[in-house]
GROMACS .gro file of C-alpha atoms in nm:
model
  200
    1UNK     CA    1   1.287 -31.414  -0.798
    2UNK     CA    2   1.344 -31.555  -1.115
    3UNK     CA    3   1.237 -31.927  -1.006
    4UNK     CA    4   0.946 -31.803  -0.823
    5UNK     CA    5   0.797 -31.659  -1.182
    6UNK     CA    6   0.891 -31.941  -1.365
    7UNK     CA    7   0.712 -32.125  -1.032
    8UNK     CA    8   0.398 -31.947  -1.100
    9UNK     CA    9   0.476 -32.053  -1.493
   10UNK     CA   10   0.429 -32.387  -1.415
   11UNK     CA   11   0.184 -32.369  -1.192
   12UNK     CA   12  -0.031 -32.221  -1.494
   13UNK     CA   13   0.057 -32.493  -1.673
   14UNK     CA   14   0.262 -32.266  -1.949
   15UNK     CA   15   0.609 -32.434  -1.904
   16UNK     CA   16   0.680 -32.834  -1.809
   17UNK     CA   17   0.721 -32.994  -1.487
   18UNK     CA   18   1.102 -33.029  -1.486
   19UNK     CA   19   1.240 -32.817  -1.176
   20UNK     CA   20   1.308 -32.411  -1.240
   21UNK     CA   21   1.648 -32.478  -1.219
   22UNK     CA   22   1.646 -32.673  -1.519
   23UNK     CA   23   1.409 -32.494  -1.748
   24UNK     CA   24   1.693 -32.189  -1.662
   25UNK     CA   25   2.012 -32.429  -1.731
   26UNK     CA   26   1.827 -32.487  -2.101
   27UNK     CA   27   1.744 -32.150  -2.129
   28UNK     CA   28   2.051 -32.048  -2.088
   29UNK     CA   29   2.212 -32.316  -2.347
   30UNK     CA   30   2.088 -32.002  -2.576
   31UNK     CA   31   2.349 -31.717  -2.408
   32UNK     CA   32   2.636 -31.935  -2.537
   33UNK     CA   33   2.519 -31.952  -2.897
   34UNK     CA   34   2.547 -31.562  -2.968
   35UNK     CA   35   2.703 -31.249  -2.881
   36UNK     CA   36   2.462 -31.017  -2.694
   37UNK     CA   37   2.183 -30.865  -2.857
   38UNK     CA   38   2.111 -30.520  -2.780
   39UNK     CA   39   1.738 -30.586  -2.969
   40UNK     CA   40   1.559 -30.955  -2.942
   41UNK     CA   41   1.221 -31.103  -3.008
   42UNK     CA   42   1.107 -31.392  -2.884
   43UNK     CA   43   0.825 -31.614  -3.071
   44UNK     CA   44   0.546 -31.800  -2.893
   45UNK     CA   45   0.704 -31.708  -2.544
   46UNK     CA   46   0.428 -31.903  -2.343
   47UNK     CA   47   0.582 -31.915  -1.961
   48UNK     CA   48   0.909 -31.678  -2.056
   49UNK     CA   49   1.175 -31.912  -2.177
   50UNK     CA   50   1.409 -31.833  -2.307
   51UNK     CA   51   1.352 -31.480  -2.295
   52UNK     CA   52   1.303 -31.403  -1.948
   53UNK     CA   53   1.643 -31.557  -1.863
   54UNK     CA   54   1.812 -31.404  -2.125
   55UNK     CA   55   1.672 -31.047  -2.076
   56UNK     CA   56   1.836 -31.091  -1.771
   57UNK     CA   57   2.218 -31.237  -1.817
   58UNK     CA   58   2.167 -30.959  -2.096
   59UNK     CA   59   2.103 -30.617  -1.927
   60UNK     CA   60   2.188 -30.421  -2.233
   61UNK     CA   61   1.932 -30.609  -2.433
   62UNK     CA   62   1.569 -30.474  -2.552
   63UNK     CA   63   1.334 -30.737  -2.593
   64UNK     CA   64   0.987 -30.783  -2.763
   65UNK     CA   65   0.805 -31.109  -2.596
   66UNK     CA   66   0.525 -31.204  -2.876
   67UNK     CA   67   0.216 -31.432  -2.722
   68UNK     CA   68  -0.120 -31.527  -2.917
   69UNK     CA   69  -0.282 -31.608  -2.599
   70UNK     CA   70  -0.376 -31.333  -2.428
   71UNK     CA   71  -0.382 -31.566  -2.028
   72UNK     CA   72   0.015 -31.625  -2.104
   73UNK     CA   73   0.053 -31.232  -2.216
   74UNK     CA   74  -0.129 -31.144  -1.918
   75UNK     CA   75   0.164 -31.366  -1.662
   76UNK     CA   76   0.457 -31.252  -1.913
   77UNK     CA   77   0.354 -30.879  -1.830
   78UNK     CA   78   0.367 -30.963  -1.451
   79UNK     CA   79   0.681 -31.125  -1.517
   80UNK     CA   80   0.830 -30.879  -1.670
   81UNK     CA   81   0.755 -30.647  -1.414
   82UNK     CA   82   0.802 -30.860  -1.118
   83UNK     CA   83   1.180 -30.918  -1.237
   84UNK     CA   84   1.219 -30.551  -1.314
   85UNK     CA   85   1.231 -30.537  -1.692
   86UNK     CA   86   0.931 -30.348  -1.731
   87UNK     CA   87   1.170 -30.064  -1.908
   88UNK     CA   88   1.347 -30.286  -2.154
   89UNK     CA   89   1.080 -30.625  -2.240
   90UNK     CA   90   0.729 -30.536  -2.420
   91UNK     CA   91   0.493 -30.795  -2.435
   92UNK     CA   92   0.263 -30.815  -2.708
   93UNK     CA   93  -0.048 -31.053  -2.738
   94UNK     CA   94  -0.070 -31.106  -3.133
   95UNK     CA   95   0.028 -31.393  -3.359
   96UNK     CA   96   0.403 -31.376  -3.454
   97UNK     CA   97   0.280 -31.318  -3.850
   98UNK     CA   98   0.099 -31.001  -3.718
   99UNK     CA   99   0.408 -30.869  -3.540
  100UNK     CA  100   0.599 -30.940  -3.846
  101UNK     CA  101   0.403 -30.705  -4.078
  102UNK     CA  102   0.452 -30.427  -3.863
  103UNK     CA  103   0.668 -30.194  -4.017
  104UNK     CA  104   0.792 -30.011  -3.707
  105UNK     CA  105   0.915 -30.455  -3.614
  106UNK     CA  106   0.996 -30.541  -3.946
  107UNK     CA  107   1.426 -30.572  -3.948
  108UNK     CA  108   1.412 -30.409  -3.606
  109UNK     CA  109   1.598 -30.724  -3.411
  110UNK     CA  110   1.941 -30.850  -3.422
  111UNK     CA  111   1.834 -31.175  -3.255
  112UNK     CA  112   1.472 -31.370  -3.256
  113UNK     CA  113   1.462 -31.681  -3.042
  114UNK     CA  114   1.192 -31.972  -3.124
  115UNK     CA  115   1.192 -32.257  -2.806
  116UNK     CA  116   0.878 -32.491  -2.916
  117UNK     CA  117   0.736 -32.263  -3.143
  118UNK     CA  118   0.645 -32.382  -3.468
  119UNK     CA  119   0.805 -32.591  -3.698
  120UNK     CA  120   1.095 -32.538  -3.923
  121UNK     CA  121   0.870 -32.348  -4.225
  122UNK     CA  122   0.661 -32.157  -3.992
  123UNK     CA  123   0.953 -32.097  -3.749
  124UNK     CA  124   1.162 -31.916  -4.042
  125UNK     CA  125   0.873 -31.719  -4.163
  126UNK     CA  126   0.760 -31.591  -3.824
  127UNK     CA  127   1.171 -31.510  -3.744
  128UNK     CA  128   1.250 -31.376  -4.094
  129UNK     CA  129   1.032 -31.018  -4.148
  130UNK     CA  130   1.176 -30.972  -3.770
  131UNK     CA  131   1.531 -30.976  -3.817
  132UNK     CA  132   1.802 -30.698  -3.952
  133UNK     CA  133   2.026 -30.836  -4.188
  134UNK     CA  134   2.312 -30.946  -4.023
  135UNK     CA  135   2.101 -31.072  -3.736
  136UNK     CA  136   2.069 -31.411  -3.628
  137UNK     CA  137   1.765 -31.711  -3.500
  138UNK     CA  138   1.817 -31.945  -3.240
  139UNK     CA  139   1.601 -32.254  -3.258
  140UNK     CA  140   1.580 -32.497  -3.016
  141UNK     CA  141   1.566 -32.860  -3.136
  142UNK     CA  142   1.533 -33.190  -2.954
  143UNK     CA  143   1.859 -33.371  -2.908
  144UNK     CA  144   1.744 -33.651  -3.157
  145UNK     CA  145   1.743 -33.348  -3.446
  146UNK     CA  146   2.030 -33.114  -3.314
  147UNK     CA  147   2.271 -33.299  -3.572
  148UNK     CA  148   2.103 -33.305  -3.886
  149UNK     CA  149   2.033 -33.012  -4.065
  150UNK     CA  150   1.743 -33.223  -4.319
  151UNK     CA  151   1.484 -33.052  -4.216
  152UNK     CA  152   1.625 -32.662  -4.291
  153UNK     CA  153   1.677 -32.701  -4.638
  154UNK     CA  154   1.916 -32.421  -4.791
  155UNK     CA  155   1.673 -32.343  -5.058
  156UNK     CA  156   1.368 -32.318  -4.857
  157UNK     CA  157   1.552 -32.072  -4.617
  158UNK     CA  158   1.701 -31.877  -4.878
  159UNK     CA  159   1.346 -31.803  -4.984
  160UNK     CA  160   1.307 -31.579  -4.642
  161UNK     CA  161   1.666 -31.451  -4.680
  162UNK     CA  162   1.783 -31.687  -4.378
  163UNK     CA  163   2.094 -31.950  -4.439
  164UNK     CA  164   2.213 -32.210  -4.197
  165UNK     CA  165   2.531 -32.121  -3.961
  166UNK     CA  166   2.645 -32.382  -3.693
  167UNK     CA  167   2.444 -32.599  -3.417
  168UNK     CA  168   2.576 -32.519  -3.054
  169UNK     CA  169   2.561 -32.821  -2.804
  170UNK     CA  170   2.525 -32.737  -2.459
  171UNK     CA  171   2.296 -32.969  -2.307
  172UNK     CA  172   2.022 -32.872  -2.584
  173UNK     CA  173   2.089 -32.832  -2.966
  174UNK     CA  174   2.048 -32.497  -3.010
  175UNK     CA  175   2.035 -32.390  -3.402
  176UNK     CA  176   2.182 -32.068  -3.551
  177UNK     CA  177   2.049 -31.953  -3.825
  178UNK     CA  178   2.180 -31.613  -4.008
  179UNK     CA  179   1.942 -31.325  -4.203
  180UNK     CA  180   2.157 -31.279  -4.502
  181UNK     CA  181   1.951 -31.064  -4.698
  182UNK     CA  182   1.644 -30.853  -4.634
  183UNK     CA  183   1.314 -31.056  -4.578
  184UNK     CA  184   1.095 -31.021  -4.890
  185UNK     CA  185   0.836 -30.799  -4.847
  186UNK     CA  186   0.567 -31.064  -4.904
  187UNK     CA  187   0.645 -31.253  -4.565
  188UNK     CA  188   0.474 -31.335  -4.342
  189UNK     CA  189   0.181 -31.440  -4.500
  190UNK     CA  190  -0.153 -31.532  -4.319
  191UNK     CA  191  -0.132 -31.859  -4.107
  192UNK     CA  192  -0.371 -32.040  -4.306
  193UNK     CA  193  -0.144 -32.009  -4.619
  194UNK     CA  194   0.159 -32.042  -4.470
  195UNK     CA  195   0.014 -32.424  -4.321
  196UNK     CA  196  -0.152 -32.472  -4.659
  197UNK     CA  197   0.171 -32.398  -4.882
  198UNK     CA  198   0.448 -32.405  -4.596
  199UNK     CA  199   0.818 -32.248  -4.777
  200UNK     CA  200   0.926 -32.564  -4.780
   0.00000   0.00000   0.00000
């Protein structure tokens, strides 16, 4: 069932053309990286990777899937249903900076997960306001970047309470990055300013 939605994914053009099978395999490059969540977000969730395959090899895990476009909101909701997660995965068709100033959201998730979402600034802000302290972000970065760490400068993440923890290699680079402290109450801010004066 699970490669017939991600089928219909690409069919809609909301994931790439590489077979199911291998979307899943990097997908599930994230399940290593991390102890089970029992609360998760996931940013810009498009065709449902990584979160649909994780909501699944997790089955004690809650999971908030946040879309701006409502078309992709409107397949994640069948999806969700169609692999029976309705009960556990809520799909919500808002920008991730909305979500995040939502004060029944904000420090609600022990994990967020970001696979092509934004980059490093935005990524952090989005993830930050989301988090508990204690919890923990997964990006996903092309194997060319997995290494360096250059563009998540300590300082810049310390400014949304986040600091950097390991890389895990499993086919993708997946990066782990750890809330620390409490996200300062003045993230996120409005898209415009957070592309006009990024954190870093």
């Amino acid at each position: 069932m699970l490669l017939d939605v991600l089928e219909e994914a690409q069919r809609l053009g909301f994931i790439g053309a590489s077979p199911a099978t291998v979307h899943v395999a990097h997908a599930a490059a994230f399940a290593v990286a991390v102890d089970p969540p029992l609360s998760a977000v996931d940013l810009g969730s498009g065709g449902g990777l990584p979160a649909l395959v994780l909501a699944l090899a997790w089955p004690g895990s809650c999971w908030l899937l946040v879309e701006a476009m409502h078309k992709r909101a409107e397949y994640l909701r069948g999806a969700v249903r169609a692999l029976g997660l309705a009960d556990r995965a809520e799909v919500v068709a808002e920008r991730a900076e909305v979500t995040g100033r939502d004060e029944s959201r904000r420090g609600w998730a022990d994990l967020v997960t970001a696979r092509g979402f934004a980059a490093p600034p935005l990524t952090a802000e989005a993830a930050a306001p989301l988090l508990r302290v204690g919890g923990r972000l997964l990006v996903a970065e092309p194997p060319r970047l997995a290494d360096s760490w250059a563009r998540w400068p300590p300082e810049g993440l310390d400014r949304a309470g986040l600091t950097r923890e390991r890389v895990v290699r499993t086919g993708v680079g997946v990066r782990v990055l750890r809330q620390v402290k409490p996200c300062p109450p003045w993230l996120p801010r409005r898209t415009k300013l957070q592309q006009r004066e990024p954190l870093w």
